[in-house]
PDB file of C-alpha atoms in Angstrom:
ATOM      1  CA  GLY G 580     -10.907  27.885   4.048  1.00  0.00           C
ATOM      2  CA  GLU G 581      -7.444  27.442   5.370  1.00  0.00           C
ATOM      3  CA  SER G 582      -7.560  25.678   8.758  1.00  0.00           C
ATOM      4  CA  VAL G 583      -3.575  25.588  10.178  1.00  0.00           C
ATOM      5  CA  GLY G 584      -3.364  25.523  13.820  1.00  0.00           C
ATOM      6  CA  LEU G 585      -7.096  25.230  14.788  1.00  0.00           C
ATOM      7  CA  HIS G 586      -8.256  22.096  16.463  1.00  0.00           C
ATOM      8  CA  LEU G 587     -11.327  20.354  15.760  1.00  0.00           C
ATOM      9  CA  PRO G 588     -14.545  21.001  17.245  1.00  0.00           C
ATOM     10  CA  THR G 589     -16.658  18.000  18.459  1.00  0.00           C
ATOM     11  CA  LEU G 590     -20.199  16.894  17.890  1.00  0.00           C
ATOM     12  CA  SER G 591     -21.821  14.239  20.085  1.00  0.00           C
ATOM     13  CA  VAL G 592     -25.027  12.689  19.198  1.00  0.00           C
ATOM     14  CA  GLN G 593     -27.046   9.452  20.595  1.00  0.00           C
ATOM     15  CA  GLU G 594     -27.280   6.539  18.130  1.00  0.00           C
ATOM     16  CA  GLY G 595     -30.370   6.622  16.080  1.00  0.00           C
ATOM     17  CA  ASP G 596     -30.369  10.578  15.895  1.00  0.00           C
ATOM     18  CA  ASN G 597     -29.897  12.569  12.984  1.00  0.00           C
ATOM     19  CA  SER G 598     -26.712  14.209  13.025  1.00  0.00           C
ATOM     20  CA  ILE G 599     -26.134  17.751  11.248  1.00  0.00           C
ATOM     21  CA  ILE G 600     -22.273  18.787  10.374  1.00  0.00           C
ATOM     22  CA  ASN G 601     -21.351  22.242   9.203  1.00  0.00           C
ATOM     23  CA  CYS G 602     -18.597  23.731   7.223  1.00  0.00           C
ATOM     24  CA  ALA G 603     -17.970  27.443   6.193  1.00  0.00           C
ATOM     25  CA  TYR G 604     -16.008  27.731   3.133  1.00  0.00           C
ATOM     26  CA  SER G 605     -13.729  30.811   2.066  1.00  0.00           C
ATOM     27  CA  ASN G 606     -13.704  31.107  -1.720  1.00  0.00           C
ATOM     28  CA  SER G 607     -16.848  32.480  -3.479  1.00  0.00           C
ATOM     29  CA  ALA G 608     -15.398  31.147  -6.737  1.00  0.00           C
ATOM     30  CA  SER G 609     -15.608  27.637  -5.400  1.00  0.00           C
ATOM     31  CA  ASP G 610     -17.923  25.390  -7.668  1.00  0.00           C
ATOM     32  CA  TYR G 611     -17.386  21.727  -6.248  1.00  0.00           C
ATOM     33  CA  PHE G 612     -17.325  20.688  -2.949  1.00  0.00           C
ATOM     34  CA  ILE G 613     -16.708  17.086  -0.893  1.00  0.00           C
ATOM     35  CA  TRP G 614     -17.485  15.840   2.355  1.00  0.00           C
ATOM     36  CA  TYR G 615     -14.776  13.479   3.532  1.00  0.00           C
ATOM     37  CA  LYS G 616     -15.160  11.311   6.349  1.00  0.00           C
ATOM     38  CA  GLN G 617     -11.728  10.462   8.215  1.00  0.00           C
ATOM     39  CA  GLU G 618     -11.385   7.384  10.838  1.00  0.00           C
ATOM     40  CA  SER G 619      -8.538   7.521  13.279  1.00  0.00           C
ATOM     41  CA  GLY G 620      -5.280   6.506  11.946  1.00  0.00           C
ATOM     42  CA  LYS G 621      -6.401   6.237   8.529  1.00  0.00           C
ATOM     43  CA  GLY G 622      -7.035   8.302   5.233  1.00  0.00           C
ATOM     44  CA  PRO G 623      -9.818  10.121   4.186  1.00  0.00           C
ATOM     45  CA  GLN G 624     -12.871   8.568   2.609  1.00  0.00           C
ATOM     46  CA  PHE G 625     -15.310  10.298   0.413  1.00  0.00           C
ATOM     47  CA  ILE G 626     -18.830  10.600   1.560  1.00  0.00           C
ATOM     48  CA  ILE G 627     -20.722  12.925  -0.958  1.00  0.00           C
ATOM     49  CA  ASP G 628     -19.994  15.876  -3.422  1.00  0.00           C
ATOM     50  CA  ILE G 629     -21.998  18.681  -4.718  1.00  0.00           C
ATOM     51  CA  ARG G 630     -21.747  21.476  -7.476  1.00  0.00           C
ATOM     52  CA  SER G 631     -22.287  24.976  -7.253  1.00  0.00           C
ATOM     53  CA  ASN G 632     -25.059  24.674  -9.206  1.00  0.00           C
ATOM     54  CA  MET G 633     -26.966  22.913  -6.989  1.00  0.00           C
ATOM     55  CA  ASP G 634     -28.357  23.374  -3.331  1.00  0.00           C
ATOM     56  CA  LYS G 635     -28.821  19.464  -2.126  1.00  0.00           C
ATOM     57  CA  ARG G 636     -27.919  16.464  -2.805  1.00  0.00           C
ATOM     58  CA  GLN G 637     -28.864  13.061  -1.268  1.00  0.00           C
ATOM     59  CA  GLY G 638     -26.854   9.825  -0.875  1.00  0.00           C
ATOM     60  CA  GLN G 639     -27.650   6.751   1.021  1.00  0.00           C
ATOM     61  CA  ARG G 640     -28.407   8.340   4.927  1.00  0.00           C
ATOM     62  CA  VAL G 641     -26.788  11.408   3.883  1.00  0.00           C
ATOM     63  CA  THR G 642     -27.744  14.680   2.524  1.00  0.00           C
ATOM     64  CA  VAL G 643     -25.382  17.697   1.579  1.00  0.00           C
ATOM     65  CA  LEU G 644     -27.013  21.173   1.544  1.00  0.00           C
ATOM     66  CA  LEU G 645     -25.079  24.162  -0.357  1.00  0.00           C
ATOM     67  CA  ASN G 646     -25.962  27.720   0.463  1.00  0.00           C
ATOM     68  CA  LYS G 647     -23.982  29.872  -1.720  1.00  0.00           C
ATOM     69  CA  THR G 648     -25.287  32.881  -0.451  1.00  0.00           C
ATOM     70  CA  VAL G 649     -23.726  32.667   3.189  1.00  0.00           C
ATOM     71  CA  LYS G 650     -20.780  30.278   1.853  1.00  0.00           C
ATOM     72  CA  HIS G 651     -22.042  27.458   3.784  1.00  0.00           C
ATOM     73  CA  LEU G 652     -22.226  23.814   3.377  1.00  0.00           C
ATOM     74  CA  SER G 653     -23.654  21.089   5.849  1.00  0.00           C
ATOM     75  CA  LEU G 654     -23.722  17.511   5.811  1.00  0.00           C
ATOM     76  CA  GLN G 655     -26.851  15.324   7.056  1.00  0.00           C
ATOM     77  CA  ILE G 656     -26.509  12.144   8.700  1.00  0.00           C
ATOM     78  CA  ALA G 657     -29.905  10.110   9.061  1.00  0.00           C
ATOM     79  CA  ALA G 658     -30.138   7.670  11.883  1.00  0.00           C
ATOM     80  CA  THR G 659     -26.717   8.199  13.152  1.00  0.00           C
ATOM     81  CA  GLN G 660     -24.583   4.625  14.074  1.00  0.00           C
ATOM     82  CA  PRO G 661     -21.547   4.240  16.143  1.00  0.00           C
ATOM     83  CA  GLY G 662     -19.888   3.445  12.766  1.00  0.00           C
ATOM     84  CA  ASP G 663     -20.349   6.770  11.872  1.00  0.00           C
ATOM     85  CA  SER G 664     -18.272   8.006  14.477  1.00  0.00           C
ATOM     86  CA  ALA G 665     -15.231   9.925  12.962  1.00  0.00           C
ATOM     87  CA  VAL G 666     -13.955  13.263  11.707  1.00  0.00           C
ATOM     88  CA  TYR G 667     -15.588  14.841   9.191  1.00  0.00           C
ATOM     89  CA  PHE G 668     -13.973  17.380   6.456  1.00  0.00           C
ATOM     90  CA  CYS G 669     -15.687  19.467   4.158  1.00  0.00           C
ATOM     91  CA  ALA G 670     -13.342  20.286   1.139  1.00  0.00           C
ATOM     92  CA  GLU G 671     -13.877  22.883  -1.818  1.00  0.00           C
ATOM     93  CA  THR G 672     -12.078  23.721  -5.419  1.00  0.00           C
ATOM     94  CA  PHE G 673     -12.900  25.280  -8.322  1.00  0.00           C
ATOM     95  CA  TYR G 674     -12.254  24.154 -11.867  1.00  0.00           C
ATOM     96  CA  ASN G 675      -9.094  26.256 -12.715  1.00  0.00           C
ATOM     97  CA  GLN G 676      -7.381  24.900  -9.651  1.00  0.00           C
ATOM     98  CA  GLY G 677      -6.635  21.804 -10.986  1.00  0.00           C
ATOM     99  CA  GLY G 678      -8.628  19.668  -8.604  1.00  0.00           C
ATOM    100  CA  LYS G 679      -6.303  21.274  -5.804  1.00  0.00           C
ATOM    101  CA  LEU G 680      -8.504  20.774  -2.696  1.00  0.00           C
ATOM    102  CA  ILE G 681      -8.802  22.911   0.354  1.00  0.00           C
ATOM    103  CA  PHE G 682     -10.225  21.144   3.678  1.00  0.00           C
ATOM    104  CA  GLY G 683     -12.204  22.981   6.207  1.00  0.00           C
ATOM    105  CA  GLN G 684     -11.179  22.506   9.773  1.00  0.00           C
ATOM    106  CA  GLY G 685     -13.167  19.254  10.120  1.00  0.00           C
ATOM    107  CA  THR G 686     -15.744  18.255  12.931  1.00  0.00           C
ATOM    108  CA  GLU G 687     -15.322  15.115  15.207  1.00  0.00           C
ATOM    109  CA  LEU G 688     -18.439  13.124  15.416  1.00  0.00           C
ATOM    110  CA  SER G 689     -19.071  10.783  18.353  1.00  0.00           C
ATOM    111  CA  VAL G 690     -22.206   8.654  18.436  1.00  0.00           C
ATOM    112  CA  LYS G 691     -23.001   7.023  21.869  1.00  0.00           C
ATOM    113  CA  PRO G 692     -24.597   3.869  21.802  1.00  0.00           C
TER     114      PRO G 692
ATOM    115  CA  GLY A1134     -13.284   1.462  -6.999  1.00  0.00           C
ATOM    116  CA  ALA A1135     -10.252   3.607  -7.260  1.00  0.00           C
ATOM    117  CA  VAL A1136      -7.320   2.539  -5.140  1.00  0.00           C
ATOM    118  CA  VAL A1137      -4.383   4.180  -3.452  1.00  0.00           C
ATOM    119  CA  SER A1138      -1.563   2.475  -1.327  1.00  0.00           C
ATOM    120  CA  GLN A1139       1.089   4.271   0.700  1.00  0.00           C
ATOM    121  CA  HIS A1140       4.504   2.930   1.667  1.00  0.00           C
ATOM    122  CA  PRO A1141       5.387   2.236   4.644  1.00  0.00           C
ATOM    123  CA  SER A1142       2.009   2.812   6.749  1.00  0.00           C
ATOM    124  CA  TRP A1143       4.344   3.942   9.520  1.00  0.00           C
ATOM    125  CA  VAL A1144       7.819   4.801   9.974  1.00  0.00           C
ATOM    126  CA  ILE A1145      10.319   5.939  12.882  1.00  0.00           C
ATOM    127  CA  CYS A1146      13.498   7.485  11.835  1.00  0.00           C
ATOM    128  CA  LYS A1147      16.729   9.486  13.492  1.00  0.00           C
ATOM    129  CA  SER A1148      17.225  12.744  13.478  1.00  0.00           C
ATOM    130  CA  GLY A1149      18.928  13.935  10.444  1.00  0.00           C
ATOM    131  CA  THR A1150      18.275  10.876   8.385  1.00  0.00           C
ATOM    132  CA  SER A1151      15.956  11.032   5.027  1.00  0.00           C
ATOM    133  CA  VAL A1152      12.979   9.224   4.443  1.00  0.00           C
ATOM    134  CA  LYS A1153      11.110   8.086   1.399  1.00  0.00           C
ATOM    135  CA  ILE A1154       7.106   7.677   1.260  1.00  0.00           C
ATOM    136  CA  GLU A1155       5.496   5.979  -1.557  1.00  0.00           C
ATOM    137  CA  CYS A1156       2.253   6.697  -3.097  1.00  0.00           C
ATOM    138  CA  ARG A1157       0.902   4.213  -5.681  1.00  0.00           C
ATOM    139  CA  SER A1158      -2.441   4.306  -7.674  1.00  0.00           C
ATOM    140  CA  LEU A1159      -3.115   0.274  -8.064  1.00  0.00           C
ATOM    141  CA  ASP A1160      -5.951   0.396 -10.356  1.00  0.00           C
ATOM    142  CA  PHE A1161      -5.848   3.432 -12.200  1.00  0.00           C
ATOM    143  CA  GLN A1162      -3.051   5.910 -13.959  1.00  0.00           C
ATOM    144  CA  ALA A1163      -2.925   8.991 -12.184  1.00  0.00           C
ATOM    145  CA  THR A1164      -1.230  12.264 -13.890  1.00  0.00           C
ATOM    146  CA  THR A1165      -1.557  14.196 -10.865  1.00  0.00           C
ATOM    147  CA  MET A1166      -0.944  12.958  -7.258  1.00  0.00           C
ATOM    148  CA  PHE A1167      -1.225  15.343  -4.278  1.00  0.00           C
ATOM    149  CA  TRP A1168       0.678  14.987  -0.779  1.00  0.00           C
ATOM    150  CA  TYR A1169      -0.619  16.481   2.487  1.00  0.00           C
ATOM    151  CA  ARG A1170       0.733  16.473   5.619  1.00  0.00           C
ATOM    152  CA  GLN A1171      -1.789  16.235   8.980  1.00  0.00           C
ATOM    153  CA  PHE A1172      -0.831  16.997  12.413  1.00  0.00           C
ATOM    154  CA  PRO A1173      -3.034  15.409  15.511  1.00  0.00           C
ATOM    155  CA  LYS A1174      -6.531  16.960  15.575  1.00  0.00           C
ATOM    156  CA  GLN A1175      -5.972  19.055  12.810  1.00  0.00           C
ATOM    157  CA  SER A1176      -6.941  19.184   9.101  1.00  0.00           C
ATOM    158  CA  LEU A1177      -5.279  18.133   6.160  1.00  0.00           C
ATOM    159  CA  MET A1178      -2.625  20.501   4.522  1.00  0.00           C
ATOM    160  CA  LEU A1179      -1.778  20.430   0.973  1.00  0.00           C
ATOM    161  CA  MET A1180       2.182  20.193   0.622  1.00  0.00           C
ATOM    162  CA  ALA A1181       2.669  19.936  -3.045  1.00  0.00           C
ATOM    163  CA  THR A1182       0.837  18.700  -6.470  1.00  0.00           C
ATOM    164  CA  SER A1183       2.721  16.284  -8.342  1.00  0.00           C
ATOM    165  CA  ASN A1184       2.832  15.785 -11.865  1.00  0.00           C
ATOM    166  CA  GLU A1185       3.924  12.958 -13.689  1.00  0.00           C
ATOM    167  CA  GLY A1186       7.078  13.920 -15.884  1.00  0.00           C
ATOM    168  CA  SER A1187       7.366  17.416 -14.433  1.00  0.00           C
ATOM    169  CA  LYS A1188       8.287  19.572 -11.211  1.00  0.00           C
ATOM    170  CA  ALA A1189       6.106  19.184  -8.567  1.00  0.00           C
ATOM    171  CA  THR A1190       4.231  22.345  -7.290  1.00  0.00           C
ATOM    172  CA  TYR A1191       4.630  23.273  -3.814  1.00  0.00           C
ATOM    173  CA  GLU A1192       2.309  25.267  -1.743  1.00  0.00           C
ATOM    174  CA  GLN A1193       3.580  28.397   0.109  1.00  0.00           C
ATOM    175  CA  GLY A1194       5.660  27.647   3.067  1.00  0.00           C
ATOM    176  CA  VAL A1195       6.853  24.212   2.135  1.00  0.00           C
ATOM    177  CA  GLU A1196      10.207  23.756   1.628  1.00  0.00           C
ATOM    178  CA  LYS A1197      10.834  22.083  -1.890  1.00  0.00           C
ATOM    179  CA  ASP A1198      14.584  21.095  -1.030  1.00  0.00           C
ATOM    180  CA  LYS A1199      13.262  19.426   2.159  1.00  0.00           C
ATOM    181  CA  PHE A1200      10.379  17.457   0.605  1.00  0.00           C
ATOM    182  CA  LEU A1201      11.562  16.135  -2.519  1.00  0.00           C
ATOM    183  CA  ILE A1202       8.637  14.854  -4.743  1.00  0.00           C
ATOM    184  CA  ASN A1203       9.205  12.580  -7.736  1.00  0.00           C
ATOM    185  CA  HIS A1204       6.421  11.029 -10.079  1.00  0.00           C
ATOM    186  CA  ALA A1205       8.185   9.142 -12.497  1.00  0.00           C
ATOM    187  CA  SER A1206       5.172   6.954 -13.516  1.00  0.00           C
ATOM    188  CA  LEU A1207       1.762   7.423 -14.106  1.00  0.00           C
ATOM    189  CA  THR A1208       1.072   5.153 -11.105  1.00  0.00           C
ATOM    190  CA  LEU A1209       4.043   6.165  -8.522  1.00  0.00           C
ATOM    191  CA  SER A1210       4.670   9.346  -6.674  1.00  0.00           C
ATOM    192  CA  THR A1211       7.495   9.619  -3.835  1.00  0.00           C
ATOM    193  CA  LEU A1212       7.712  12.107  -1.110  1.00  0.00           C
ATOM    194  CA  THR A1213      11.379  12.054   0.556  1.00  0.00           C
ATOM    195  CA  VAL A1214      11.679  13.718   3.777  1.00  0.00           C
ATOM    196  CA  THR A1215      15.406  15.050   4.043  1.00  0.00           C
ATOM    197  CA  SER A1216      17.304  15.600   6.819  1.00  0.00           C
ATOM    198  CA  ALA A1217      14.288  14.622   9.225  1.00  0.00           C
ATOM    199  CA  HIS A1218      13.769  16.550  12.546  1.00  0.00           C
ATOM    200  CA  PRO A1219      11.051  16.171  15.270  1.00  0.00           C
ATOM    201  CA  GLU A1220       9.025  18.840  14.023  1.00  0.00           C
ATOM    202  CA  ASP A1221       8.511  16.687  10.761  1.00  0.00           C
ATOM    203  CA  SER A1222       6.707  13.959  12.527  1.00  0.00           C
ATOM    204  CA  SER A1223       3.306  13.837  11.188  1.00  0.00           C
ATOM    205  CA  PHE A1224       0.644  11.718   9.190  1.00  0.00           C
ATOM    206  CA  TYR A1225       1.745  12.100   5.541  1.00  0.00           C
ATOM    207  CA  ILE A1226      -1.246  11.264   3.142  1.00  0.00           C
ATOM    208  CA  CYS A1227      -1.292  11.374  -0.505  1.00  0.00           C
ATOM    209  CA  SER A1228      -4.278  11.161  -3.110  1.00  0.00           C
ATOM    210  CA  ALA A1229      -4.409  10.584  -6.852  1.00  0.00           C
ATOM    211  CA  ARG A1230      -6.678  12.144  -9.508  1.00  0.00           C
ATOM    212  CA  GLU A1231      -7.906   9.821 -12.640  1.00  0.00           C
ATOM    213  CA  PRO A1232      -7.003  11.771 -15.925  1.00  0.00           C
ATOM    214  CA  PHE A1233      -9.789  13.404 -17.662  1.00  0.00           C
ATOM    215  CA  GLY A1234     -11.747  12.638 -14.472  1.00  0.00           C
ATOM    216  CA  GLN A1235     -15.292  13.918 -14.581  1.00  0.00           C
ATOM    217  CA  THR A1236     -15.433  15.347 -11.304  1.00  0.00           C
ATOM    218  CA  TYR A1237     -12.437  16.425  -8.949  1.00  0.00           C
ATOM    219  CA  GLU A1238     -12.647  13.676  -6.900  1.00  0.00           C
ATOM    220  CA  GLN A1239      -9.285  12.611  -5.152  1.00  0.00           C
ATOM    221  CA  TYR A1240      -8.822   9.111  -4.262  1.00  0.00           C
ATOM    222  CA  PHE A1241      -6.858   9.032  -1.128  1.00  0.00           C
ATOM    223  CA  GLY A1242      -4.017   6.969   0.380  1.00  0.00           C
ATOM    224  CA  PRO A1243      -4.462   4.975   4.041  1.00  0.00           C
ATOM    225  CA  GLY A1244      -1.151   7.581   5.230  1.00  0.00           C
ATOM    226  CA  THR A1245       2.002   7.038   6.730  1.00  0.00           C
ATOM    227  CA  ARG A1246       2.871   8.030  10.203  1.00  0.00           C
ATOM    228  CA  LEU A1247       6.483   9.482  10.480  1.00  0.00           C
ATOM    229  CA  THR A1248       7.979   9.711  13.794  1.00  0.00           C
ATOM    230  CA  VAL A1249      11.249  11.279  13.896  1.00  0.00           C
ATOM    231  CA  THR A1250      13.336  10.719  16.932  1.00  0.00           C
TER     232      THR A1250
END
């Protein structure tokens, strides 16, 4: 949902551990979800996406889980590396929105070496 | 892969002046571009949707006369912040979609840091 005025929650993990970043979305009609990674001073970078007809999708070291019942999305990063340190945003949209994305509040991931 | 550029990457201007930010799709044609604003430690807020050859659609609460958007070609959209004030200082990010894309994926530019003094 909208995240105006909110500040980022943070997640701190040890290098090599798995990370789980959570996101609650607002619109039950949303049918497409994307996870983005944003490094400081840069634009968002696509990580992985999932459609509403799926509940799990895997990429390289990343897995996205979708629970439509509770409108929850999660991003799992395996063997977290220092280079994974960034802010992670989920985004949602649905087909008649013309591709307009609504971003979640984001989570700042800090990886300790 | 699809690349979106922005210019300038940062700009400092005096209060009351206008600033133009360019967003270009470098290796594809973008019928739709989006403009976002991001304050420190906050999420991206969609400001407007820019469609080539037509007027932009602004989100609720965004002043269309202050944030002028022009999408004159399939590879260029511009955002002009008119009569800028310190509260307009922010990180402005554009994104673009490929026409007839199979997904809703947007390709983001690197952002433009605007500081109004």
